Coordinates of C-alpha atoms in Angstrom, one line a residue:
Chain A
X15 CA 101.4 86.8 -25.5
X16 CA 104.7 87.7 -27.6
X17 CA 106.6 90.3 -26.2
X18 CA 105.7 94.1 -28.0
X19 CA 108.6 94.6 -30.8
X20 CA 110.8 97.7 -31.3
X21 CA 113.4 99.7 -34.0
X22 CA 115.4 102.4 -33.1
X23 CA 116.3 105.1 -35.9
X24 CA 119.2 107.2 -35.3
X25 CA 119.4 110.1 -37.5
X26 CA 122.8 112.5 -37.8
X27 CA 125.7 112.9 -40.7
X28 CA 127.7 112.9 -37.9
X29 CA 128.0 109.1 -37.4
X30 CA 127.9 108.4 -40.9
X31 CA 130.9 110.2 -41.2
X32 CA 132.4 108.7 -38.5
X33 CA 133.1 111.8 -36.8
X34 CA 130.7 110.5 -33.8
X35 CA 130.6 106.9 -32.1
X36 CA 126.9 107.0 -31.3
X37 CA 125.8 105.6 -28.1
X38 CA 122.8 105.9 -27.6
X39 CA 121.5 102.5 -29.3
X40 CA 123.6 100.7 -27.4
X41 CA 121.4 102.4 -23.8
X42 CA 118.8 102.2 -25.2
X43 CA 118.9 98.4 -26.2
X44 CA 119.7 97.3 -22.6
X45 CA 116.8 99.5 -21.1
X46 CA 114.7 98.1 -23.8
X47 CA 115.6 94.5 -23.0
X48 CA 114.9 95.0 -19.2
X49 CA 111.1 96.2 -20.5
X50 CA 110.5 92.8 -22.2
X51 CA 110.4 95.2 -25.6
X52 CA 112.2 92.9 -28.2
X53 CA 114.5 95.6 -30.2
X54 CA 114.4 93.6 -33.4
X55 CA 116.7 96.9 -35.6
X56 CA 118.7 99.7 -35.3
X57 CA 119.1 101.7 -38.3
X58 CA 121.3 105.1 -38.4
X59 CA 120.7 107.3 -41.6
X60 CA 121.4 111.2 -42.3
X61 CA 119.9 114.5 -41.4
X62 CA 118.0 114.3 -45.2
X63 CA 114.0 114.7 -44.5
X64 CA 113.0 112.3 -47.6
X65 CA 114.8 109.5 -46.0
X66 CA 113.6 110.4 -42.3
X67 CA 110.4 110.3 -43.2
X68 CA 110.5 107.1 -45.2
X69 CA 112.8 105.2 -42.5
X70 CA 110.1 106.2 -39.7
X71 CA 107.3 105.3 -42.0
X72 CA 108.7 102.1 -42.9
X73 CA 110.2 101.0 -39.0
X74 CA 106.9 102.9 -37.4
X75 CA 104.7 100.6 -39.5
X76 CA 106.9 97.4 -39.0
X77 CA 107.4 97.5 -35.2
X78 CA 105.0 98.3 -32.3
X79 CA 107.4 101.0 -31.4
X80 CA 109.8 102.9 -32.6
X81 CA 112.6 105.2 -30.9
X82 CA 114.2 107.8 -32.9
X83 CA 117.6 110.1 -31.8
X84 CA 118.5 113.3 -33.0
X85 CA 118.0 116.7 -34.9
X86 CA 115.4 118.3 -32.8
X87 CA 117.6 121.1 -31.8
X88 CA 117.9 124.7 -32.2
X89 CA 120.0 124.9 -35.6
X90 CA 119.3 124.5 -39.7
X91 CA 120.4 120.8 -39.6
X92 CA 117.8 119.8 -37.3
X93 CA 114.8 118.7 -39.4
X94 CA 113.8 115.4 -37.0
X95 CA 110.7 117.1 -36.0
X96 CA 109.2 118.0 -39.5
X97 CA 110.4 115.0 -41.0
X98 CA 108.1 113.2 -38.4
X99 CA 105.3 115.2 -39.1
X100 CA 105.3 114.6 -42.7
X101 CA 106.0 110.8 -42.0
X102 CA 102.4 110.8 -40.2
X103 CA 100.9 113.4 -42.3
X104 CA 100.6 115.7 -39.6
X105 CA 100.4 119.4 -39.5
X106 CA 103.8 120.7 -37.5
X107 CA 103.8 124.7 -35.4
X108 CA 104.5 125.8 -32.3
X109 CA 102.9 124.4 -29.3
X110 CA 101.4 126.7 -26.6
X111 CA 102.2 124.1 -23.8
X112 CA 105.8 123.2 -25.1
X113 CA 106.3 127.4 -25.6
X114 CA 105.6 127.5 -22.0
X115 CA 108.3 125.0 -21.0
X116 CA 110.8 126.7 -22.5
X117 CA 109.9 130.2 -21.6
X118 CA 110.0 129.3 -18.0
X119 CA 113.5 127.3 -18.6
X120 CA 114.9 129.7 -19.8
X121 CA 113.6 132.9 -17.6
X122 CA 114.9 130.3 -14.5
X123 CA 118.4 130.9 -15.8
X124 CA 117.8 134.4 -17.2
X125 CA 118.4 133.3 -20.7
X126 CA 117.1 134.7 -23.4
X127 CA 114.4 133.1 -25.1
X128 CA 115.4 133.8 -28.9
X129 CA 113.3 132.7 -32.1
X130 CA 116.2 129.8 -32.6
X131 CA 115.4 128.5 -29.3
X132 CA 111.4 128.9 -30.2
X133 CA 111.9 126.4 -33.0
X134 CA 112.3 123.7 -29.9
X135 CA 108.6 124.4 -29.2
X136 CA 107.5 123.5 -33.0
X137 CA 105.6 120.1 -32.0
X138 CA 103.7 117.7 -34.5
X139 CA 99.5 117.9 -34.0
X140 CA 98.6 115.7 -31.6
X141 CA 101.7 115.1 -30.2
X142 CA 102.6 114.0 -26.6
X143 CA 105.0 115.8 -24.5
X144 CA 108.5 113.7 -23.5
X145 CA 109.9 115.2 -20.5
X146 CA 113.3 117.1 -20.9
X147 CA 114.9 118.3 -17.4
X148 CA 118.2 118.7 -18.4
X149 CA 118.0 121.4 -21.3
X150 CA 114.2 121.9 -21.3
X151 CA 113.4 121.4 -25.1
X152 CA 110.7 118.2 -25.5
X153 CA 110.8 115.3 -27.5
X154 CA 107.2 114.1 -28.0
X155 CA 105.5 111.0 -29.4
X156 CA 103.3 110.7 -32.3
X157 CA 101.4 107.2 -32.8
X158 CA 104.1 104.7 -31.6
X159 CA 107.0 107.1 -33.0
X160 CA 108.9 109.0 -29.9
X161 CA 110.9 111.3 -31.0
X162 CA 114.2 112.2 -28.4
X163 CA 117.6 114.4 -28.5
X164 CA 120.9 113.2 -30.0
X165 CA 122.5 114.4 -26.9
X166 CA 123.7 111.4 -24.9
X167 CA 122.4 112.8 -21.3
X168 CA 119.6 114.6 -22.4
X169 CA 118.6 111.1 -24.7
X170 CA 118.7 108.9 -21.5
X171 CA 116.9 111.5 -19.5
X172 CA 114.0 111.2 -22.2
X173 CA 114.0 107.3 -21.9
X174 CA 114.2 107.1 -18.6
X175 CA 110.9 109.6 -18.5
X176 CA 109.5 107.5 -21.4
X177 CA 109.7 103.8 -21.1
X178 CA 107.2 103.8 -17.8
X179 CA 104.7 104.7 -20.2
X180 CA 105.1 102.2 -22.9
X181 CA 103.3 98.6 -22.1
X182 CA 106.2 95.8 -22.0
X183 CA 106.5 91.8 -21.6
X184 CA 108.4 89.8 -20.2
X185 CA 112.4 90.7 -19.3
X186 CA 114.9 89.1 -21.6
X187 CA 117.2 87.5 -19.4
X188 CA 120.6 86.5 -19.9
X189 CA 123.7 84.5 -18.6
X190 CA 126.9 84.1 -20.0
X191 CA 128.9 80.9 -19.4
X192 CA 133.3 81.3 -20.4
X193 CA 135.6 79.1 -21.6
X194 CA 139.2 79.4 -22.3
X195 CA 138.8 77.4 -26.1
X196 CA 138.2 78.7 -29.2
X197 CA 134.5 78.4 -30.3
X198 CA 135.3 75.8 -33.1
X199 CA 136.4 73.5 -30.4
X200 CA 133.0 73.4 -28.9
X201 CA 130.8 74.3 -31.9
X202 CA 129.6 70.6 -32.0
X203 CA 128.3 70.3 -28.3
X204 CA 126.7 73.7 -28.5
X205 CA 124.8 73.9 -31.9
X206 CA 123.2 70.0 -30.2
X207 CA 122.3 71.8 -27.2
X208 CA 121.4 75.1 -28.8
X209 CA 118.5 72.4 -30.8
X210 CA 117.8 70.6 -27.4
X211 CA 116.4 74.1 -26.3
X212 CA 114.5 75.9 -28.9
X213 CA 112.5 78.2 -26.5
X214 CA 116.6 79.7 -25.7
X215 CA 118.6 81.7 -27.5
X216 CA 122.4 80.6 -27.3
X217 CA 125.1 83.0 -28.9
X218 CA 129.0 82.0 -28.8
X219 CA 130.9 85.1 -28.6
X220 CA 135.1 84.4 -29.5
X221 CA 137.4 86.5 -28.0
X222 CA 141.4 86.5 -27.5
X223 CA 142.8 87.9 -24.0
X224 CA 146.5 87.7 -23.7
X225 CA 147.2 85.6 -26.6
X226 CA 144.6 82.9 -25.5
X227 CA 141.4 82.3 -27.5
X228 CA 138.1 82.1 -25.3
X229 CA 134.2 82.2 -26.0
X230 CA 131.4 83.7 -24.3
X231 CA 128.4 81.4 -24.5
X232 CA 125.2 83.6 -23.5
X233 CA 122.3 82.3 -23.3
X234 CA 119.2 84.6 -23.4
X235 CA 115.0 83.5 -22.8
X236 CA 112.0 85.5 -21.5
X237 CA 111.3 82.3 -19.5
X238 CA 113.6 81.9 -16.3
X239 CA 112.9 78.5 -16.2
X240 CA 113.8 77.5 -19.5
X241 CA 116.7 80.1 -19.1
X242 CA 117.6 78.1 -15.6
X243 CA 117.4 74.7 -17.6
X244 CA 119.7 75.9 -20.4
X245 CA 122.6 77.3 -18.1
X246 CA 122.7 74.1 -16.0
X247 CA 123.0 72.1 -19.0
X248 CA 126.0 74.3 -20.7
X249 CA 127.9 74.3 -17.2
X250 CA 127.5 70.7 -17.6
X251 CA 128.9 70.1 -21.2
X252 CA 131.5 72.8 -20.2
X253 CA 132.3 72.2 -16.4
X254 CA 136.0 73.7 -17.1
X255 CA 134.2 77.4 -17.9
X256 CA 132.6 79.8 -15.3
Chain B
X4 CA 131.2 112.6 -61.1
X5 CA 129.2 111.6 -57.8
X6 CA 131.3 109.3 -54.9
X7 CA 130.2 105.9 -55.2
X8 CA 127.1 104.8 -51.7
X9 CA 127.2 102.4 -49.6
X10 CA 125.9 100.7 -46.5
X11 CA 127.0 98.8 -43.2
X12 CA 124.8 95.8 -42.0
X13 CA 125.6 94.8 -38.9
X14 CA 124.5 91.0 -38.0
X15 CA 123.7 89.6 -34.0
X16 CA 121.7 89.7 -31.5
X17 CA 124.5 90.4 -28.7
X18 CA 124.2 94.2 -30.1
X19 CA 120.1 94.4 -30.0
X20 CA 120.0 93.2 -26.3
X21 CA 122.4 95.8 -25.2
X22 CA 125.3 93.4 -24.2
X23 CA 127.7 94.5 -26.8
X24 CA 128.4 97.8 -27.6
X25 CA 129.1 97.8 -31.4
X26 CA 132.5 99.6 -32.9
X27 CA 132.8 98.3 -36.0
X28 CA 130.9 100.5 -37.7
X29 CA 132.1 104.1 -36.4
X30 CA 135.9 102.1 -37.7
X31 CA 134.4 101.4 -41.2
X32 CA 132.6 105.1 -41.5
X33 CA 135.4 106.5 -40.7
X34 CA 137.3 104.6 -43.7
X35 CA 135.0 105.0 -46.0
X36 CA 135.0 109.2 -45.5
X37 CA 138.8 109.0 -46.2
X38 CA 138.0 106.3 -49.2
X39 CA 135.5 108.7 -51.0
X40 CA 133.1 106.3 -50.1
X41 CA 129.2 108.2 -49.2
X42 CA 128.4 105.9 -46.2
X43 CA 124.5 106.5 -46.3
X44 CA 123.0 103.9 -43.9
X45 CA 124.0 101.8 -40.8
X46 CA 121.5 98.5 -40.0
X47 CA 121.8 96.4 -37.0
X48 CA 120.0 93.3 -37.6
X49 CA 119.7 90.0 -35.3
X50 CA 121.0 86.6 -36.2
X51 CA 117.8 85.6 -38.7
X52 CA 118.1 84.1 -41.9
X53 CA 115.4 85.7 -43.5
X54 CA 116.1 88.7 -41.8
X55 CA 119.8 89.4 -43.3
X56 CA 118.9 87.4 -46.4
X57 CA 116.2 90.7 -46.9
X58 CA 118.1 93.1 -45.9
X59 CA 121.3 92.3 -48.3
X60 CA 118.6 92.1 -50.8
X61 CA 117.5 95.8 -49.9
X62 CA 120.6 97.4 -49.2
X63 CA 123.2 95.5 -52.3
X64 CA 120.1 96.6 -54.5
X65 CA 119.9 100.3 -53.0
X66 CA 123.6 101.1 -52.5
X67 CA 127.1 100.4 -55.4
X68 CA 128.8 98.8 -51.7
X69 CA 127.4 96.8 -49.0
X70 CA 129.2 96.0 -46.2
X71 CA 128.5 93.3 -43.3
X72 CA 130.0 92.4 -40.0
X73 CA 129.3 89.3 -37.9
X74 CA 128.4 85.7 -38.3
X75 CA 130.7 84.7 -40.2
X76 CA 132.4 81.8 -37.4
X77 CA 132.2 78.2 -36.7
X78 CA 129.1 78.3 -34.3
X79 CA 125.1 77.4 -35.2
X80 CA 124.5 81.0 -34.8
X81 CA 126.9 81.9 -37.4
X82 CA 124.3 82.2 -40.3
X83 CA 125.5 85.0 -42.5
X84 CA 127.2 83.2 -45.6
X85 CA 124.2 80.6 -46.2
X86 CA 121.8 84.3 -45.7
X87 CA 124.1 86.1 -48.5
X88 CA 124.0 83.3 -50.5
X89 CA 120.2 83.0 -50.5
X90 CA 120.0 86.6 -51.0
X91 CA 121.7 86.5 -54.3
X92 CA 120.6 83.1 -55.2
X93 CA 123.5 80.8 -55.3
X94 CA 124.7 77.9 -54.2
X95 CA 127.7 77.4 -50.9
X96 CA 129.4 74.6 -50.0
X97 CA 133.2 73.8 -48.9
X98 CA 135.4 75.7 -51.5
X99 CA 139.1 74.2 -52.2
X100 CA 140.8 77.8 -51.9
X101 CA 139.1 78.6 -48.8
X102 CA 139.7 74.9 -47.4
X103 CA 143.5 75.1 -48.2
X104 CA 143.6 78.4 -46.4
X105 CA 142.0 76.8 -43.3
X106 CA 143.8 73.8 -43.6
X107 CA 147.4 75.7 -43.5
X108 CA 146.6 78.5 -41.1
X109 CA 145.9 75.3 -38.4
X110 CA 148.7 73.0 -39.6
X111 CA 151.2 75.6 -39.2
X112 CA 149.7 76.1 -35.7
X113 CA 149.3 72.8 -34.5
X114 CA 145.9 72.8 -34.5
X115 CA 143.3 70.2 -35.7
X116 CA 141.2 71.1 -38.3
X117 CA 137.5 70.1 -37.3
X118 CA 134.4 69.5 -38.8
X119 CA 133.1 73.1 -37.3
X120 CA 136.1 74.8 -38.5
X121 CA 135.2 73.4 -42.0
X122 CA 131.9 74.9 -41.7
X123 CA 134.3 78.5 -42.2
X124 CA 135.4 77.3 -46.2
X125 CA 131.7 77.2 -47.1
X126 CA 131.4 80.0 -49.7
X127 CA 128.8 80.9 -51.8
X128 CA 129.4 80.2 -55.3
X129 CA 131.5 82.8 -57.3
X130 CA 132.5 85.1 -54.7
X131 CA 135.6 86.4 -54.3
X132 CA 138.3 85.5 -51.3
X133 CA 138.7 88.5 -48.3
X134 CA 141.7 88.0 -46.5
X135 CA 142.2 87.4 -43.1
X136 CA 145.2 87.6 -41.3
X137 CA 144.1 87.1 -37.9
X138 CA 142.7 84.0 -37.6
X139 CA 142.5 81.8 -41.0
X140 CA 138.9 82.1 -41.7
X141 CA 138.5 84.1 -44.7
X142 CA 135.8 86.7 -45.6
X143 CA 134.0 87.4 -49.1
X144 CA 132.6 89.4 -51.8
X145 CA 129.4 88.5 -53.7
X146 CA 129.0 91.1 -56.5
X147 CA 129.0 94.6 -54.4
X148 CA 128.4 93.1 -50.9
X149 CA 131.2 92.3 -48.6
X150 CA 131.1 90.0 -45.8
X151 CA 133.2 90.2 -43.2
X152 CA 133.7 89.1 -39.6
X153 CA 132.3 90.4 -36.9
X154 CA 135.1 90.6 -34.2
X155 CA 136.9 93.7 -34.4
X156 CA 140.7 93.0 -34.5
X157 CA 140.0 90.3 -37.8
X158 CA 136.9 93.1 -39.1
X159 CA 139.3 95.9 -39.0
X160 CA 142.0 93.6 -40.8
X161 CA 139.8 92.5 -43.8
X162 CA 138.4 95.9 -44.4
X163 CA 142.7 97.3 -44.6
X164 CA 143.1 94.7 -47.0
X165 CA 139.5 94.9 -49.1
X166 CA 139.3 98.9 -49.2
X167 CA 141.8 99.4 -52.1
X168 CA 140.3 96.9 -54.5
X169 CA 137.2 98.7 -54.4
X170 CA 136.7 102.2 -56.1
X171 CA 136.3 105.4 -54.4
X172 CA 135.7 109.0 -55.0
X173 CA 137.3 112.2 -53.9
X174 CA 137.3 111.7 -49.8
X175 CA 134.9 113.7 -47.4
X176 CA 136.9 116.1 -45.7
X177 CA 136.4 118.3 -42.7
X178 CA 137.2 120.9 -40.2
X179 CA 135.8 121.9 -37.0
X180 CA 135.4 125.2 -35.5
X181 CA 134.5 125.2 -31.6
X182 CA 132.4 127.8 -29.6
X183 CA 131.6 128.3 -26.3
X184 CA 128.4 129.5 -26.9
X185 CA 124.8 127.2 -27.0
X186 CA 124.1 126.3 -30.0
X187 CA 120.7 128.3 -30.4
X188 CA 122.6 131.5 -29.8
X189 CA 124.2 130.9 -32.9
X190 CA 121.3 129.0 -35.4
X191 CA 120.3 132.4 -37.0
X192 CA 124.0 133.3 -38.5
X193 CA 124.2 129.3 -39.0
X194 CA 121.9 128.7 -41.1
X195 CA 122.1 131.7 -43.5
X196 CA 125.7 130.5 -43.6
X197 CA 125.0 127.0 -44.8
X198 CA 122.2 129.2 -47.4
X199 CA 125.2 130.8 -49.0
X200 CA 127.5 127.7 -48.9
X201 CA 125.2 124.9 -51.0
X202 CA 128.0 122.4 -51.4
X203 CA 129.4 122.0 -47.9
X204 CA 127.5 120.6 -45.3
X205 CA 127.0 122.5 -42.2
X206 CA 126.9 120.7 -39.1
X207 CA 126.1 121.8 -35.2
X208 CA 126.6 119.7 -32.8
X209 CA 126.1 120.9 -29.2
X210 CA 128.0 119.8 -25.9
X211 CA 128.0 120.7 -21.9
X212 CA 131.7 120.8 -20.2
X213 CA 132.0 121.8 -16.9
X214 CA 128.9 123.1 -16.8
X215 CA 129.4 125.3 -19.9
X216 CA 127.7 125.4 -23.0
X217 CA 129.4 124.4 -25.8
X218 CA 129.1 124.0 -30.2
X219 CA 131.3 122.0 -32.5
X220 CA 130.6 123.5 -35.8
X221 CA 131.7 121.1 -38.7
X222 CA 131.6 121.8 -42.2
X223 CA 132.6 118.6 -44.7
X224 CA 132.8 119.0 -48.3
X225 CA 134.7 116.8 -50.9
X226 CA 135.6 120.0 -52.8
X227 CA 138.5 121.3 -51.0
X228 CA 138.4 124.6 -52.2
X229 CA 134.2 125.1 -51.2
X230 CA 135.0 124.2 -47.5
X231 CA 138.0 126.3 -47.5
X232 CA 135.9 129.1 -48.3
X233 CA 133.2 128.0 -46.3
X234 CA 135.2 127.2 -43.2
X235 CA 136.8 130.7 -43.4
X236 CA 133.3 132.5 -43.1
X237 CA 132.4 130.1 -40.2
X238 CA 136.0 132.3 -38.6
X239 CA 134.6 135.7 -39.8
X240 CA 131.5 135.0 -38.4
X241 CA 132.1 133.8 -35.5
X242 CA 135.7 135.0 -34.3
X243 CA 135.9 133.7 -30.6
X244 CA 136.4 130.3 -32.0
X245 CA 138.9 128.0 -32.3

């Protein structure tokens, strides 16, 4: 059975600007290839609720899941929440259960719990709850749609709470092979091996360290024996790399 | 008049398994803000030829620029210019200019000029010559789409040398105003200050230092005069700022 197929949809001016360097893709896509949950896009767009909704329409109906980040805070710019609730036509208000995580976060720490902080609770109908213990607020899934914070701990926390849920396949494996040459020196021997093993995937990856050009071959498969089968046979066109 | 759109398309599959974290993006955003240049959408896609051939059909066809990075080298996996070609229906093969460039850049180097490093003068028919200072291999222009390398030294060169040819609106400018406050403290006053300011964006982007709470507020405007104003009532507002 294939592997389940993901998209993740970062939403925030921010990055578009270039003001941020988002990083939560990049966690996300490693956690995501240990699942055996083949991330097949990564799309960033705007805080602008006619294109959230239409990006997780479009990635939540082209992918078995789909991971958003961003805009369910506390403030005017954060519109994730309804966006996704128009997206899946779904009434959007606040939630008794997710009221009640808050209230008790905040009386813990003897903050106040102030209508800003109240629009944290505003959950789509139907909704599950994703776990938030650093700051309290949830994220929450609706269909195959999980919806998490922008903030970089706070977004991990949420995966790592989430991902034990979701049904995966088998663990895309990798292992990278270097050689001091540039790639065009070896594209030949590769691009024949890269066809002798069509169950692999083999990427060359140039790089120049001190003046000297070198390449990263990786190869990647779900299948550790074909993976095992590929390796010995670069290591064997390339015995100079390691 | 409006500031011209555009998009970034990101091409390989090292950055959907999570084994490269991707920067060329936040570089070009951040160009394109000074440029006058509304960057409205990032896509990270793998190395597919369908897959990129759609999505420069989508995003040249949704956007006045499209940008692309990676797969542009000497390697099987290095797809992109046959994909872009496709996509806007035109033939590629071996072009003179682009051969001579090749051919020079190794001479005057000492190195041979192989069959795989041919494979890098294949250009799709019409397209107009990026240059590349790096390494030789030049980029290219097919109507509004862009297509440039995907390693960041020779990514960042061709976009220096492409940026001015191409024409761009009145840049994005901003100014940040930091409390040490959590952001729902301050949503109410927020967002009846982004109310009374309609054509500056008002941004809130929340942090934790040493334990502390924290907001960057950010308001971006091309109008230099609206976020002056706008930025000075973010002061008033909020005075233990800085």
């Amino acid at each position: 059975m294939p592997n389940p197929t993901a998209a993740i949809l970062i939403i925030g001016d921010e990055i578009l600007t270039g003001r941020t360097r988002e990083g939560n893709a990049h966690f996300l896509a490693g956690e995501l290839a240990r699942a055996g949950i083949d991330l097949r896009q990564i799309r960033v767009i705007g805080d602008d609720h006619a294109t959230i909704s239409a990006a997780v329409r479009e990635l939540a109906g082209g992918h078995d899941q789909l991971f958003t980040s961003g805009g369910i805070g506390p403030t005017h710019d954060d519109i994730t929440a309804d966006a996704v609730a128009a997206a899946f036509g779904r009434a959007i208000d606040v939630r008794e259960d997710a009221r009640a995580i808050l209230a008790a976060h905040y009386a813990a720490r003897g903050v106040e719990f102030t209508p800003a902080r109240m629009r944290m609770a505003r959950i789509p109908e139907g909704a599950a709850l994703i776990d938030n213990p650093v700051s309290g607020a949830p994220g929450f899934s609706v269909e195959n749609c999980h919806v998490m914070a922008g903030v970089p701990n706070i977004f991990q926390a949420m995966v790592t709470g989430l991902l034990p849920r979701l049904t995966g396949g088998a663990p895309l494996e990798s292992r990278t092979w270097q050689l001091m040459v540039a790639e065009a020196a070896i594209a030949d021997q590769l691009g024949a091996l890269a066809a002798a093993h069509p169950g692999v995937s083999m990427g060359s990856y140039p790089f120049v360290t001190e003046g000297q050009y070198g390449t990263n071959l990786v190869v990647r498969a779900t299948d550790p024996v074909a993976l095992a089968a590929a390796f010995a046979a670069l290591q064997a066109a390339f015995p100079e790399g390691k």
